[in-house]
Coordinates of C-alpha atoms and ligand atoms in Angstrom, one line a residue:
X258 CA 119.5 90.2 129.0
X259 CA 117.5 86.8 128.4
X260 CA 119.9 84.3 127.6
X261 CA 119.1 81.6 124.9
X262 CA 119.7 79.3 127.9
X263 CA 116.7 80.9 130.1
X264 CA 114.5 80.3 126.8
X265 CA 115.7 76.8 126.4
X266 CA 115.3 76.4 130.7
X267 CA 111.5 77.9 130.9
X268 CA 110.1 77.3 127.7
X269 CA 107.9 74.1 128.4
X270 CA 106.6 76.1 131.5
X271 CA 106.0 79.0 129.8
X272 CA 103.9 77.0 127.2
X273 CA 101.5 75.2 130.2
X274 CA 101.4 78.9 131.9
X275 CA 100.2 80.3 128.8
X276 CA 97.9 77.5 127.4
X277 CA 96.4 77.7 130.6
X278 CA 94.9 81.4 130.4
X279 CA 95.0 81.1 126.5
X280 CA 92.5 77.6 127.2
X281 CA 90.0 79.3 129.9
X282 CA 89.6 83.0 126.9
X283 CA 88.4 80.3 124.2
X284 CA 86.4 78.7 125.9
X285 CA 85.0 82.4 127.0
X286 CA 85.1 83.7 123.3
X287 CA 84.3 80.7 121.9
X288 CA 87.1 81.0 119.8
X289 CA 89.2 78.1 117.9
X290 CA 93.0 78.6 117.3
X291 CA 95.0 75.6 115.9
X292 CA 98.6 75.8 116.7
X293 CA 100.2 77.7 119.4
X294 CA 104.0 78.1 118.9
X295 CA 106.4 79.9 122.0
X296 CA 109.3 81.8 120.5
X297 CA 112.1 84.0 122.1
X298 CA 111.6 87.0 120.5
X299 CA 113.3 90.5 121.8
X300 CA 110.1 92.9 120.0
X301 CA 107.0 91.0 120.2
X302 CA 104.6 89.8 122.5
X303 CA 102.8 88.0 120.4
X304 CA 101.2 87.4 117.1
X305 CA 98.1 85.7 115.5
X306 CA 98.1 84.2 111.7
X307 CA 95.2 84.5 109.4
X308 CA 95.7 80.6 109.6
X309 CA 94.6 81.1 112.9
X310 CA 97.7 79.9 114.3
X311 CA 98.9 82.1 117.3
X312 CA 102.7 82.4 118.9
X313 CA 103.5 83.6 122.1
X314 CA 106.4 85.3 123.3
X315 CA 108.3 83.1 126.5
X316 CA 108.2 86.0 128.7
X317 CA 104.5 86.3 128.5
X318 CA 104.5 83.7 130.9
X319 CA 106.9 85.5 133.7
X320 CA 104.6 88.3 133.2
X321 CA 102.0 89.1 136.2
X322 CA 98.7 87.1 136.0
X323 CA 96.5 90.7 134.8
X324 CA 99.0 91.2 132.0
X325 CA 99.5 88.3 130.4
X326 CA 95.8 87.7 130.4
X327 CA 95.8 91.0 128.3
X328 CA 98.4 89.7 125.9
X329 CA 97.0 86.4 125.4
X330 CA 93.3 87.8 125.0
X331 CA 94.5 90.4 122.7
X332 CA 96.0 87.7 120.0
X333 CA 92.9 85.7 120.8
X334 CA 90.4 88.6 119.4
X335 CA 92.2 89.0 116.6
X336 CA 90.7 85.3 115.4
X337 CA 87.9 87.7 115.8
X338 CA 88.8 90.6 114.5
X339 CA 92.1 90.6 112.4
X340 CA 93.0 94.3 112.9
X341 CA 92.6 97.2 115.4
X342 CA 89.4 98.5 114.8
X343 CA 87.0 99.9 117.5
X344 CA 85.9 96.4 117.0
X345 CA 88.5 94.9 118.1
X346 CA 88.8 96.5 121.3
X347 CA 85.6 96.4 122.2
X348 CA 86.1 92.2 122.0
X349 CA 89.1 92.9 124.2
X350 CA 87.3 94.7 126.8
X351 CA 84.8 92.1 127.7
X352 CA 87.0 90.4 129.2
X353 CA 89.8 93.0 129.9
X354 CA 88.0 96.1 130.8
X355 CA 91.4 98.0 131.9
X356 CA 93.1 96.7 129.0
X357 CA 94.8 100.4 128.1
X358 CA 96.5 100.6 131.7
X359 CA 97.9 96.9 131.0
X360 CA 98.3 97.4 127.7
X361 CA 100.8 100.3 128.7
X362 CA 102.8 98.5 131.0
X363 CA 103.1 95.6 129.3
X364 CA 104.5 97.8 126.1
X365 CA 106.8 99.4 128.8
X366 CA 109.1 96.4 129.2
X367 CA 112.2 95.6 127.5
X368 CA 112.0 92.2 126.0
X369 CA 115.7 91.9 124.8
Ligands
LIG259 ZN1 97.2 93.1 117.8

């Protein structure tokens, strides 16, 4: 249901929402990324490269504040970690501690 026209329409925005939260977890983590790139995509949320370049879904930035944070953090730890380990999560949850509740809605909604 997203049109490439509501892609073309909010992507600048999304990019300044998301840099925004994506910004104030690095500076938390202490983390470097080097490029951020916003897609349209209709499965992912986001992804993270071993190049340490990160892309970002559009609609994570018409998502609410908590779970966006959680998507954005989530890509950001795997700079950390680059897997799923307990390790990983336990990176997420310093920031994120109800990460599995946001984790769930945010895997609830239909991106296409
Ligand atoms: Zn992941």
């Amino acid at each position: 249901m997203y049109s490439r026209k509501h892609y073309l329409q909010n992507k600048n925005a999304a990019r300044k929402i998301i840099l925004e939260s994506l910004d104030f977890f690095a500076r938390l983590y202490g983390v470097r990324y080097r490029k951020v790139a916003i897609r349209n995509q209709r499965s992912k949320w986001g992804s993270c490269s071993k190049a340490r370049n990160l892309n970002f879904n559009y609609k994570v930035a018409l998502l609410p504040k908590d779970q966006r944070d959680y998507v954005v953090v989530h890509e950001l730890c795997h700079l950390i970690e680059f897997n799923h380990s307990r390790r990983f999560w336990a990176e997420v949850a310093r920031t994120i501690p109800n990460y599995k509740e946001l984790r769930m809605k945010v895997k609830s909604v239909d991106l296409r």
